[in-house]
PDB file of C-alpha atoms and ligand atoms in Angstrom:
ATOM      1  CA  MET A   1       0.011   0.078  -0.012  1.00 59.00           C
ATOM      2  CA  PRO A   2       1.408   3.491  -0.782  1.00 54.00           C
ATOM      3  CA  ASP A   3       2.667   5.321   2.286  1.00 59.00           C
ATOM      4  CA  HIS A   4       0.141   8.149   1.876  1.00 62.00           C
ATOM      5  CA  GLU A   5      -2.784   5.754   2.454  1.00 84.00           C
ATOM      6  CA  ARG A   6      -1.309   3.813   5.326  1.00 92.00           C
ATOM      7  CA  VAL A   7      -2.513   4.196   8.823  1.00 97.00           C
ATOM      8  CA  LEU A   8      -1.706   2.920  12.230  1.00 98.00           C
ATOM      9  CA  ARG A   9      -4.934   2.046  14.309  1.00 98.00           C
ATOM     10  CA  CYS A  10      -4.353   2.582  18.022  1.00 97.00           C
ATOM     11  CA  GLY A  11      -7.398   2.394  20.145  1.00 97.00           C
ATOM     12  CA  ARG A  12      -9.549   5.560  19.534  1.00 96.00           C
ATOM     13  CA  PHE A  13      -6.743   7.032  17.399  1.00 98.00           C
ATOM     14  CA  THR A  14      -5.963   6.567  13.803  1.00 98.00           C
ATOM     15  CA  LEU A  15      -2.429   7.804  12.850  1.00 98.00           C
ATOM     16  CA  SER A  16      -1.604   8.657   9.291  1.00 97.00           C
ATOM     17  CA  LEU A  17       1.829   7.375   8.098  1.00 97.00           C
ATOM     18  CA  ARG A  18       2.098   9.945   5.466  1.00 94.00           C
ATOM     19  CA  ARG A  19       5.033  11.459   7.297  1.00 96.00           C
ATOM     20  CA  PRO A  20       7.295   9.917   9.874  1.00 97.00           C
ATOM     21  CA  LEU A  21       5.980   9.947  13.353  1.00 98.00           C
ATOM     22  CA  VAL A  22       7.730  10.930  16.579  1.00 98.00           C
ATOM     23  CA  MET A  23       7.301   8.690  19.706  1.00 98.00           C
ATOM     24  CA  GLY A  24       8.504  10.563  22.870  1.00 98.00           C
ATOM     25  CA  VAL A  25      10.065   8.494  25.574  1.00 97.00           C
ATOM     26  CA  LEU A  26       8.937   9.057  29.218  1.00 96.00           C
ATOM     27  CA  ASN A  27      10.682   6.744  31.631  1.00 94.00           C
ATOM     28  CA  LEU A  28       9.286   6.279  35.134  1.00 93.00           C
ATOM     29  CA  THR A  29      12.364   4.454  36.284  1.00 88.00           C
ATOM     30  CA  ARG A  30      15.261   4.853  38.606  1.00 85.00           C
ATOM     31  CA  ASP A  31      17.811   3.408  36.286  1.00 82.00           C
ATOM     32  CA  SER A  32      17.120   4.153  32.708  1.00 82.00           C
ATOM     33  CA  PHE A  33      20.364   4.691  30.851  1.00 82.00           C
ATOM     34  CA  SER A  34      19.895   8.291  29.969  1.00 79.00           C
ATOM     35  CA  ASP A  35      17.085   9.742  32.067  1.00 79.00           C
ATOM     36  CA  GLY A  36      16.839   7.288  35.077  1.00 80.00           C
ATOM     37  CA  GLY A  37      15.288   9.037  38.137  1.00 82.00           C
ATOM     38  CA  ARG A  38      14.214  12.239  36.490  1.00 88.00           C
ATOM     39  CA  TYR A  39      10.429  11.434  36.293  1.00 87.00           C
ATOM     40  CA  LEU A  40       9.772   8.929  39.103  1.00 87.00           C
ATOM     41  CA  ASP A  41       7.971  11.862  40.892  1.00 89.00           C
ATOM     42  CA  PRO A  42       4.412  11.719  39.511  1.00 89.00           C
ATOM     43  CA  ARG A  43       4.293  15.436  39.177  1.00 92.00           C
ATOM     44  CA  ALA A  44       7.484  15.620  37.214  1.00 93.00           C
ATOM     45  CA  ALA A  45       6.159  12.811  34.877  1.00 94.00           C
ATOM     46  CA  LEU A  46       2.985  14.477  34.193  1.00 95.00           C
ATOM     47  CA  GLU A  47       4.692  17.715  33.463  1.00 95.00           C
ATOM     48  CA  HIS A  48       7.155  15.986  31.216  1.00 96.00           C
ATOM     49  CA  ALA A  49       4.259  14.136  29.326  1.00 97.00           C
ATOM     50  CA  ARG A  50       2.640  17.451  28.731  1.00 97.00           C
ATOM     51  CA  GLN A  51       5.968  19.103  27.492  1.00 97.00           C
ATOM     52  CA  LEU A  52       6.406  16.020  25.098  1.00 98.00           C
ATOM     53  CA  ALA A  53       2.890  16.798  23.621  1.00 98.00           C
ATOM     54  CA  CYS A  54       3.624  20.498  23.256  1.00 98.00           C
ATOM     55  CA  ASP A  55       6.883  19.701  21.593  1.00 98.00           C
ATOM     56  CA  GLY A  56       5.141  17.814  18.928  1.00 98.00           C
ATOM     57  CA  ALA A  57       5.164  14.065  19.877  1.00 98.00           C
ATOM     58  CA  ASP A  58       2.739  11.951  17.919  1.00 98.00           C
ATOM     59  CA  ILE A  59       2.867   9.158  20.699  1.00 98.00           C
ATOM     60  CA  ILE A  60       4.144   9.144  24.118  1.00 98.00           C
ATOM     61  CA  ASP A  61       5.664   5.913  25.259  1.00 98.00           C
ATOM     62  CA  ILE A  62       5.613   5.322  29.121  1.00 97.00           C
ATOM     63  CA  GLY A  63       7.878   2.747  30.567  1.00 96.00           C
ATOM     64  CA  ALA A  64       8.481   1.768  34.159  1.00 96.00           C
ATOM     65  CA  GLU A  65      11.152  -0.973  33.825  1.00 95.00           C
ATOM     66  CA  SER A  66      14.536  -0.075  32.357  1.00 92.00           C
ATOM     67  CA  THR A  67      15.709  -2.437  29.648  1.00 90.00           C
ATOM     68  CA  ARG A  68      19.312  -1.148  29.656  1.00 86.00           C
ATOM     69  CA  PRO A  69      21.978  -3.965  29.796  1.00 81.00           C
ATOM     70  CA  GLY A  70      22.095  -5.328  33.295  1.00 80.00           C
ATOM     71  CA  ALA A  71      18.870  -3.433  34.636  1.00 84.00           C
ATOM     72  CA  ALA A  72      17.129  -4.904  37.574  1.00 86.00           C
ATOM     73  CA  PRO A  73      13.662  -6.376  36.994  1.00 90.00           C
ATOM     74  CA  VAL A  74      10.756  -4.364  38.377  1.00 95.00           C
ATOM     75  CA  PRO A  75       8.000  -6.385  40.149  1.00 96.00           C
ATOM     76  CA  GLU A  76       4.469  -6.249  38.226  1.00 97.00           C
ATOM     77  CA  ALA A  77       2.757  -4.384  41.084  1.00 97.00           C
ATOM     78  CA  GLU A  78       5.370  -1.689  41.250  1.00 96.00           C
ATOM     79  CA  GLU A  79       5.474  -1.226  37.310  1.00 97.00           C
ATOM     80  CA  ALA A  80       1.632  -0.958  37.387  1.00 97.00           C
ATOM     81  CA  ALA A  81       1.688   1.411  40.313  1.00 96.00           C
ATOM     82  CA  ARG A  82       4.002   3.674  38.393  1.00 95.00           C
ATOM     83  CA  VAL A  83       2.263   3.543  34.991  1.00 97.00           C
ATOM     84  CA  LEU A  84      -1.518   3.572  35.748  1.00 97.00           C
ATOM     85  CA  PRO A  85      -1.891   6.789  37.691  1.00 96.00           C
ATOM     86  CA  LEU A  86      -0.038   8.644  34.883  1.00 96.00           C
ATOM     87  CA  LEU A  87      -2.378   7.088  32.309  1.00 97.00           C
ATOM     88  CA  SER A  88      -5.343   8.336  34.367  1.00 96.00           C
ATOM     89  CA  ALA A  89      -3.971  11.676  34.814  1.00 95.00           C
ATOM     90  CA  LEU A  90      -3.380  11.971  31.003  1.00 96.00           C
ATOM     91  CA  ALA A  91      -6.759  10.649  30.140  1.00 93.00           C
ATOM     92  CA  ALA A  92      -7.881  13.803  28.347  1.00 93.00           C
ATOM     93  CA  ILE A  93      -4.718  14.226  26.241  1.00 94.00           C
ATOM     94  CA  GLU A  94      -5.346  13.892  22.626  1.00 94.00           C
ATOM     95  CA  LEU A  95      -2.404  11.601  21.799  1.00 96.00           C
ATOM     96  CA  PRO A  96      -1.991   7.907  21.848  1.00 98.00           C
ATOM     97  CA  LEU A  97      -0.339   6.720  25.005  1.00 98.00           C
ATOM     98  CA  SER A  98       1.934   3.681  24.505  1.00 98.00           C
ATOM     99  CA  VAL A  99       2.988   1.525  27.385  1.00 98.00           C
ATOM    100  CA  ASP A 100       6.389  -0.125  27.249  1.00 98.00           C
ATOM    101  CA  THR A 101       6.091  -3.315  29.113  1.00 98.00           C
ATOM    102  CA  ARG A 102       6.749  -7.125  28.785  1.00 97.00           C
ATOM    103  CA  LYS A 103       4.224  -8.166  31.294  1.00 98.00           C
ATOM    104  CA  PRO A 104       0.578  -9.213  30.276  1.00 98.00           C
ATOM    105  CA  GLY A 105      -0.776  -8.165  33.625  1.00 98.00           C
ATOM    106  CA  VAL A 106       0.639  -4.574  33.196  1.00 98.00           C
ATOM    107  CA  MET A 107      -0.587  -4.525  29.512  1.00 98.00           C
ATOM    108  CA  ARG A 108      -4.231  -5.439  30.630  1.00 98.00           C
ATOM    109  CA  ALA A 109      -4.252  -2.907  33.203  1.00 98.00           C
ATOM    110  CA  ALA A 110      -2.710  -0.286  30.986  1.00 98.00           C
ATOM    111  CA  ILE A 111      -5.337  -1.010  28.169  1.00 98.00           C
ATOM    112  CA  ASP A 112      -8.196  -0.688  30.694  1.00 98.00           C
ATOM    113  CA  SER A 113      -6.687   2.625  31.970  1.00 97.00           C
ATOM    114  CA  GLY A 114      -6.669   4.122  28.374  1.00 97.00           C
ATOM    115  CA  ALA A 115      -3.313   3.091  26.813  1.00 98.00           C
ATOM    116  CA  SER A 116      -3.638   3.038  22.883  1.00 98.00           C
ATOM    117  CA  MET A 117      -0.464   1.027  22.321  1.00 98.00           C
ATOM    118  CA  ILE A 118       1.560  -1.658  23.770  1.00 98.00           C
ATOM    119  CA  ASN A 119       5.295  -1.522  23.074  1.00 98.00           C
ATOM    120  CA  ASP A 120       6.791  -4.769  23.933  1.00 98.00           C
ATOM    121  CA  VAL A 121      10.522  -5.237  23.743  1.00 97.00           C
ATOM    122  CA  ALA A 122       9.760  -9.037  24.033  1.00 97.00           C
ATOM    123  CA  ALA A 123       7.424  -9.084  21.038  1.00 98.00           C
ATOM    124  CA  LEU A 124       4.523 -10.504  23.011  1.00 98.00           C
ATOM    125  CA  ARG A 125       6.369 -13.582  23.953  1.00 97.00           C
ATOM    126  CA  ALA A 126       5.328 -13.913  27.547  1.00 97.00           C
ATOM    127  CA  PRO A 127       2.429 -16.330  27.940  1.00 98.00           C
ATOM    128  CA  GLY A 128      -0.945 -14.520  27.579  1.00 98.00           C
ATOM    129  CA  ALA A 129       0.491 -11.333  25.938  1.00 98.00           C
ATOM    130  CA  VAL A 130      -0.744 -12.051  22.443  1.00 98.00           C
ATOM    131  CA  ASP A 131      -4.277 -12.741  23.675  1.00 98.00           C
ATOM    132  CA  THR A 132      -4.219  -9.592  25.820  1.00 98.00           C
ATOM    133  CA  VAL A 133      -3.536  -7.401  22.866  1.00 98.00           C
ATOM    134  CA  ALA A 134      -5.750  -9.418  20.507  1.00 98.00           C
ATOM    135  CA  SER A 135      -8.780  -8.937  22.710  1.00 98.00           C
ATOM    136  CA  SER A 136      -8.381  -5.137  22.679  1.00 98.00           C
ATOM    137  CA  ASP A 137      -8.239  -2.531  19.874  1.00 98.00           C
ATOM    138  CA  VAL A 138      -4.751  -1.144  20.692  1.00 98.00           C
ATOM    139  CA  ALA A 139      -1.666  -1.079  18.576  1.00 98.00           C
ATOM    140  CA  VAL A 140       1.388  -3.168  19.359  1.00 98.00           C
ATOM    141  CA  CYS A 141       5.136  -2.694  18.628  1.00 98.00           C
ATOM    142  CA  LEU A 142       6.953  -6.073  18.201  1.00 98.00           C
ATOM    143  CA  MET A 143      10.600  -5.550  18.974  1.00 98.00           C
ATOM    144  CA  HIS A 144      13.521  -7.922  18.407  1.00 97.00           C
ATOM    145  CA  MET A 145      15.807  -8.694  21.310  1.00 95.00           C
ATOM    146  CA  GLN A 146      18.426 -11.458  21.539  1.00 92.00           C
ATOM    147  CA  GLY A 147      18.474 -12.799  25.032  1.00 82.00           C
ATOM    148  CA  ASP A 148      17.203 -10.612  27.876  1.00 82.00           C
ATOM    149  CA  PRO A 149      18.293  -7.390  29.301  1.00 79.00           C
ATOM    150  CA  GLN A 150      20.354  -8.982  31.954  1.00 76.00           C
ATOM    151  CA  THR A 151      22.673 -10.797  29.550  1.00 77.00           C
ATOM    152  CA  MET A 152      21.982  -9.453  26.027  1.00 72.00           C
ATOM    153  CA  GLN A 153      25.111  -7.536  25.534  1.00 75.00           C
ATOM    154  CA  ALA A 154      27.394 -10.220  26.882  1.00 75.00           C
ATOM    155  CA  ALA A 155      28.148 -11.926  23.451  1.00 79.00           C
ATOM    156  CA  PRO A 156      25.556 -11.282  20.831  1.00 84.00           C
ATOM    157  CA  GLU A 157      25.915 -13.726  17.903  1.00 88.00           C
ATOM    158  CA  TYR A 158      24.095 -13.894  14.438  1.00 93.00           C
ATOM    159  CA  GLY A 159      24.441 -15.672  11.205  1.00 93.00           C
ATOM    160  CA  ASP A 160      23.167 -12.607   9.251  1.00 96.00           C
ATOM    161  CA  VAL A 161      21.863 -10.132  11.697  1.00 96.00           C
ATOM    162  CA  VAL A 162      19.363  -8.523   9.369  1.00 97.00           C
ATOM    163  CA  ALA A 163      18.065 -11.868   7.955  1.00 97.00           C
ATOM    164  CA  ASP A 164      17.905 -13.304  11.595  1.00 96.00           C
ATOM    165  CA  VAL A 165      15.966 -10.191  12.815  1.00 97.00           C
ATOM    166  CA  ALA A 166      13.617 -10.300   9.723  1.00 98.00           C
ATOM    167  CA  SER A 167      12.869 -13.985  10.098  1.00 97.00           C
ATOM    168  CA  PHE A 168      12.003 -13.313  13.939  1.00 97.00           C
ATOM    169  CA  LEU A 169       9.865 -10.471  13.227  1.00 98.00           C
ATOM    170  CA  ARG A 170       8.055 -12.266  10.375  1.00 98.00           C
ATOM    171  CA  GLN A 171       7.242 -15.241  12.644  1.00 98.00           C
ATOM    172  CA  ARG A 172       5.961 -12.780  15.557  1.00 98.00           C
ATOM    173  CA  VAL A 173       3.811 -10.960  13.028  1.00 98.00           C
ATOM    174  CA  GLN A 174       2.342 -14.162  11.858  1.00 98.00           C
ATOM    175  CA  VAL A 175       1.565 -15.245  15.529  1.00 98.00           C
ATOM    176  CA  CYS A 176      -0.182 -11.888  16.020  1.00 98.00           C
ATOM    177  CA  ARG A 177      -2.237 -12.121  12.760  1.00 98.00           C
ATOM    178  CA  ASP A 178      -3.214 -15.725  13.634  1.00 98.00           C
ATOM    179  CA  ALA A 179      -4.596 -14.378  16.967  1.00 98.00           C
ATOM    180  CA  GLY A 180      -6.731 -11.768  15.135  1.00 98.00           C
ATOM    181  CA  ILE A 181      -4.492  -8.631  15.491  1.00 98.00           C
ATOM    182  CA  ALA A 182      -5.111  -6.762  12.323  1.00 98.00           C
ATOM    183  CA  GLU A 183      -2.050  -5.595  10.344  1.00 97.00           C
ATOM    184  CA  ASP A 184      -2.833  -1.932  10.573  1.00 98.00           C
ATOM    185  CA  ARG A 185      -2.446  -2.408  14.444  1.00 98.00           C
ATOM    186  CA  ILE A 186       1.037  -3.836  14.186  1.00 98.00           C
ATOM    187  CA  VAL A 187       4.452  -2.002  14.124  1.00 98.00           C
ATOM    188  CA  ILE A 188       7.830  -3.810  13.928  1.00 98.00           C
ATOM    189  CA  ASP A 189      11.111  -2.812  15.486  1.00 98.00           C
ATOM    190  CA  PRO A 190      14.528  -4.289  14.911  1.00 98.00           C
ATOM    191  CA  GLY A 191      15.659  -3.596  18.510  1.00 97.00           C
ATOM    192  CA  PHE A 192      18.734  -1.325  18.110  1.00 97.00           C
ATOM    193  CA  GLY A 193      21.051  -2.167  21.059  1.00 95.00           C
ATOM    194  CA  PHE A 194      19.016  -5.165  22.331  1.00 95.00           C
ATOM    195  CA  GLY A 195      21.626  -7.901  22.047  1.00 93.00           C
ATOM    196  CA  LYS A 196      23.492  -6.209  19.156  1.00 94.00           C
ATOM    197  CA  ARG A 197      27.095  -4.854  18.772  1.00 93.00           C
ATOM    198  CA  VAL A 198      27.764  -1.538  17.013  1.00 95.00           C
ATOM    199  CA  ASP A 199      28.442  -3.391  13.762  1.00 95.00           C
ATOM    200  CA  HIS A 200      25.092  -5.267  14.024  1.00 96.00           C
ATOM    201  CA  ASN A 201      23.240  -1.943  14.658  1.00 97.00           C
ATOM    202  CA  LEU A 202      24.866  -0.308  11.724  1.00 97.00           C
ATOM    203  CA  ALA A 203      24.130  -3.247   9.407  1.00 97.00           C
ATOM    204  CA  MET A 204      20.542  -2.975  10.402  1.00 97.00           C
ATOM    205  CA  LEU A 205      20.372   0.728   9.806  1.00 97.00           C
ATOM    206  CA  GLN A 206      22.057   0.385   6.418  1.00 97.00           C
ATOM    207  CA  ARG A 207      19.748  -2.542   5.412  1.00 97.00           C
ATOM    208  CA  LEU A 208      16.454  -1.420   6.995  1.00 97.00           C
ATOM    209  CA  ASN A 209      14.728  -1.866   3.521  1.00 96.00           C
ATOM    210  CA  GLU A 210      15.030  -5.743   4.198  1.00 97.00           C
ATOM    211  CA  LEU A 211      12.780  -5.205   7.237  1.00 98.00           C
ATOM    212  CA  THR A 212      10.370  -2.668   5.733  1.00 97.00           C
ATOM    213  CA  ALA A 213       9.886  -5.148   3.022  1.00 97.00           C
ATOM    214  CA  LEU A 214       7.650  -7.085   5.550  1.00 97.00           C
ATOM    215  CA  GLY A 215       5.209  -4.447   4.696  1.00 97.00           C
ATOM    216  CA  LEU A 216       4.542  -3.120   8.150  1.00 98.00           C
ATOM    217  CA  PRO A 217       5.491   0.427   9.640  1.00 98.00           C
ATOM    218  CA  LEU A 218       8.993   0.144  11.348  1.00 98.00           C
ATOM    219  CA  LEU A 219       9.861   1.903  14.612  1.00 98.00           C
ATOM    220  CA  ALA A 220      13.608   2.746  15.066  1.00 98.00           C
ATOM    221  CA  GLY A 221      14.853   3.525  18.559  1.00 98.00           C
ATOM    222  CA  LEU A 222      18.348   4.826  18.341  1.00 98.00           C
ATOM    223  CA  SER A 223      18.122   7.903  20.575  1.00 98.00           C
ATOM    224  CA  ARG A 224      21.035   8.364  22.906  1.00 97.00           C
ATOM    225  CA  LYS A 225      22.122   4.776  22.674  1.00 96.00           C
ATOM    226  CA  ALA A 226      25.567   3.157  22.969  1.00 95.00           C
ATOM    227  CA  THR A 227      26.149   3.066  19.240  1.00 97.00           C
ATOM    228  CA  ILE A 228      25.768   6.818  19.053  1.00 98.00           C
ATOM    229  CA  GLY A 229      28.227   7.041  22.025  1.00 98.00           C
ATOM    230  CA  ARG A 230      30.817   4.777  20.229  1.00 97.00           C
ATOM    231  CA  LEU A 231      30.473   6.698  16.970  1.00 97.00           C
ATOM    232  CA  THR A 232      30.755  10.246  18.480  1.00 98.00           C
ATOM    233  CA  GLY A 233      32.652   9.604  21.809  1.00 98.00           C
ATOM    234  CA  ARG A 234      29.892  11.210  23.787  1.00 98.00           C
ATOM    235  CA  GLU A 235      28.103  10.480  27.021  1.00 96.00           C
ATOM    236  CA  PRO A 236      24.282   9.775  26.953  1.00 94.00           C
ATOM    237  CA  GLY A 237      23.465  13.319  28.081  1.00 94.00           C
ATOM    238  CA  ASP A 238      25.470  14.760  25.117  1.00 96.00           C
ATOM    239  CA  ARG A 239      24.248  12.691  22.292  1.00 98.00           C
ATOM    240  CA  LEU A 240      21.570  14.930  20.889  1.00 98.00           C
ATOM    241  CA  ALA A 241      23.346  15.735  17.600  1.00 98.00           C
ATOM    242  CA  GLY A 242      24.123  12.108  17.136  1.00 98.00           C
ATOM    243  CA  SER A 243      20.661  10.982  17.830  1.00 98.00           C
ATOM    244  CA  LEU A 244      19.284  13.517  15.337  1.00 98.00           C
ATOM    245  CA  GLY A 245      21.600  11.997  12.695  1.00 98.00           C
ATOM    246  CA  ALA A 246      20.484   8.549  13.573  1.00 98.00           C
ATOM    247  CA  ALA A 247      16.764   9.487  13.397  1.00 98.00           C
ATOM    248  CA  LEU A 248      17.125  11.179  10.063  1.00 98.00           C
ATOM    249  CA  SER A 249      19.072   8.184   8.694  1.00 98.00           C
ATOM    250  CA  ALA A 250      16.444   5.746   9.906  1.00 98.00           C
ATOM    251  CA  VAL A 251      13.732   7.753   8.311  1.00 98.00           C
ATOM    252  CA  ALA A 252      15.787   7.974   5.029  1.00 97.00           C
ATOM    253  CA  HIS A 253      16.045   4.131   5.216  1.00 97.00           C
ATOM    254  CA  GLY A 254      12.249   3.793   5.642  1.00 97.00           C
ATOM    255  CA  ALA A 255      11.442   4.017   9.297  1.00 98.00           C
ATOM    256  CA  SER A 256       7.784   5.194   9.941  1.00 98.00           C
ATOM    257  CA  ILE A 257       8.263   6.037  13.616  1.00 98.00           C
ATOM    258  CA  VAL A 258      11.248   7.181  15.520  1.00 98.00           C
ATOM    259  CA  ARG A 259      11.417   6.730  19.361  1.00 98.00           C
ATOM    260  CA  VAL A 260      13.372   9.609  20.883  1.00 98.00           C
ATOM    261  CA  HIS A 261      14.020  11.483  24.097  1.00 97.00           C
ATOM    262  CA  ASP A 262      14.555  14.806  22.448  1.00 98.00           C
ATOM    263  CA  VAL A 263      11.204  15.358  20.874  1.00 98.00           C
ATOM    264  CA  ARG A 264      11.328  19.027  20.115  1.00 98.00           C
ATOM    265  CA  GLU A 265      14.736  18.917  18.236  1.00 98.00           C
ATOM    266  CA  THR A 266      13.569  15.628  16.324  1.00 98.00           C
ATOM    267  CA  VAL A 267      10.308  17.383  15.303  1.00 98.00           C
ATOM    268  CA  ASP A 268      12.273  20.195  13.967  1.00 98.00           C
ATOM    269  CA  ALA A 269      14.762  18.191  12.092  1.00 98.00           C
ATOM    270  CA  LEU A 270      12.067  16.084  10.560  1.00 98.00           C
ATOM    271  CA  LYS A 271      10.071  19.201   9.545  1.00 97.00           C
ATOM    272  CA  VAL A 272      13.037  20.154   7.366  1.00 96.00           C
ATOM    273  CA  TRP A 273      13.690  16.531   6.198  1.00 95.00           C
ATOM    274  CA  ASN A 274      10.042  16.068   5.279  1.00 94.00           C
ATOM    275  CA  SER A 275       9.875  19.290   3.277  1.00 93.00           C
ATOM    276  CA  ALA A 276      13.127  18.428   1.371  1.00 92.00           C
ATOM    277  CA  HIS A 277      11.841  14.914   0.762  1.00 89.00           C
ATOM    278  CA  GLY A 278       8.291  15.819  -0.267  1.00 82.00           C
ATOM    279  CA  CYS A 279       6.683  14.064   2.747  1.00 79.00           C
ATOM    280  CA  ALA A 280       3.230  15.587   3.119  1.00 64.00           C
ATOM    281  CA  ASP A 281       2.730  17.274   6.548  1.00 62.00           C
ATOM    282  CA  PRO A 282      -0.852  18.304   6.999  1.00 54.00           C
ATOM    283  CA  ASP A 283       0.221  20.782   9.566  1.00 56.00           C
ATOM    284  CA  SER A 284       2.288  23.086   7.386  1.00 51.00           C
ATOM    285  CA  ASN A 285       2.222  24.587   3.926  1.00 46.00           C
ATOM    286  CA  PRO A 286       5.947  25.457   3.133  1.00 45.00           C
ATOM    287  CA  ALA A 287       4.832  26.947  -0.268  1.00 47.00           C
ATOM    288  CA  SER A 288       3.452  29.896   1.468  1.00 45.00           C
ATOM    289  CA  ILE A 289       6.331  30.680   3.845  1.00 46.00           C
ATOM    290  CA  PRO A 290       9.044  33.094   2.646  1.00 53.00           C
ATOM    291  CA  GLY A 291      12.386  31.196   2.462  1.00 57.00           C
ATOM    292  CA  GLY A 292      15.064  33.937   2.952  1.00 58.00           C
ATOM    293  CA  THR A 293      17.508  33.943   5.989  1.00 53.00           C
TER     294      THR A 293
HETATM  295  N1  HH2 B 301      14.640   1.073  23.524  1.00 55.56           N
HETATM  296  C1  HH2 B 301      14.491   1.286  24.790  1.00 55.56           C
HETATM  297  C2  HH2 B 301      13.293   0.972  25.407  1.00 55.56           C
HETATM  298  N2  HH2 B 301      12.142   0.535  24.897  1.00 55.56           N
HETATM  299  N3  HH2 B 301      11.179   0.131  22.694  1.00 55.56           N
HETATM  300  C3  HH2 B 301      11.216  -0.074  21.391  1.00 55.56           C
HETATM  301  N4  HH2 B 301      10.165  -0.567  20.711  1.00 55.56           N
HETATM  302  N5  HH2 B 301      12.339   0.177  20.759  1.00 55.56           N
HETATM  303  C4  HH2 B 301      13.600   0.586  21.362  1.00 55.56           C
HETATM  304  O1  HH2 B 301      14.526   0.707  20.733  1.00 55.56           O
HETATM  305  C5  HH2 B 301      13.535   0.633  22.764  1.00 55.56           C
HETATM  306  C6  HH2 B 301      12.263   0.342  23.425  1.00 55.56           C
HETATM  307  C7  HH2 B 301      15.739   1.694  25.528  1.00 55.56           C
HETATM  308  O2  HH2 B 301      15.598   3.064  25.833  1.00 55.56           O
HETATM  309  P1  HH2 B 301      15.191   3.908  27.129  1.00 55.56           P
HETATM  310  O3  HH2 B 301      13.703   3.656  27.254  1.00 55.56           O
HETATM  311  O4  HH2 B 301      15.678   5.275  27.118  1.00 55.56           O
HETATM  312  O5  HH2 B 301      16.073   3.212  28.161  1.00 55.56           O
HETATM  313  P2  HH2 B 301      15.760   2.301  29.355  1.00 55.56           P
HETATM  314  O6  HH2 B 301      15.370   0.962  28.788  1.00 55.56           O
HETATM  315  O7  HH2 B 301      17.065   2.274  30.142  1.00 55.56           O
HETATM  316  O8  HH2 B 301      14.640   2.819  30.180  1.00 55.56           O
END
């Protein structure tokens, strides 16, 4: 289907995929690799969610369990207790709220509290996860990860990383389809940094077309990650420019959604990219704007 006709259905929202979408990250964690501890306080979290919306996020992704290498697991009750009040507080926001979780219990409660998308770094592999999403109308992001966050960066191994990731995602998409999840609710994600070395991540970025060939919108999450640190020599808090380069590169290679911490800057970068690449942006009409300095 041509991109201008593709949509992503997430609960009460239908997002056009005519231009690349920006998913803003909101981590309600102590230990996330780039912003751990900043939004554990519910008031700070709410304020940041509103800021992400003002900055132009198309989706807000709320996570309460870090998946950085070696991160400690968060018990289900604690994860739910961090996420659910924020979902309720944001009930009136006119944006799809995504919940980044691997636990079917948290998925169910989040959907009941108004989440429009489940973002699962384990691609709904936990028992009951597929049925939980199938029995709702929310969208789902299926991500590839080799191993689990405790051990995934120890010694990642692939035959051909892109072919292996494509094969995994194809199989998970089929499981979802068989359970009755319509294709226009499914997003795929190669899982940059999840059981992958720098060369694996770069191969995936360069050959993203082999994954978009699966025919589903692709989400790329490279923001502030270690690969950017390795390429630029910068610490996580100083990776904005590298992250913008990565987001634009992902979009140029076919990503439909970029998951980022720095929403305002990414939205601006994409406005320029979209205009240069003829991506329709229903919110602006560059033809009517003077172009001098
Ligand atoms: N990356 C992170 C978390 N969730 N979800 C998807 N679909 N794709 C990603 O690349 C992805 C993700 C890691 O980033 P962050 O949330 O900032 O860190 P942490 O897991 O430490 O909270």
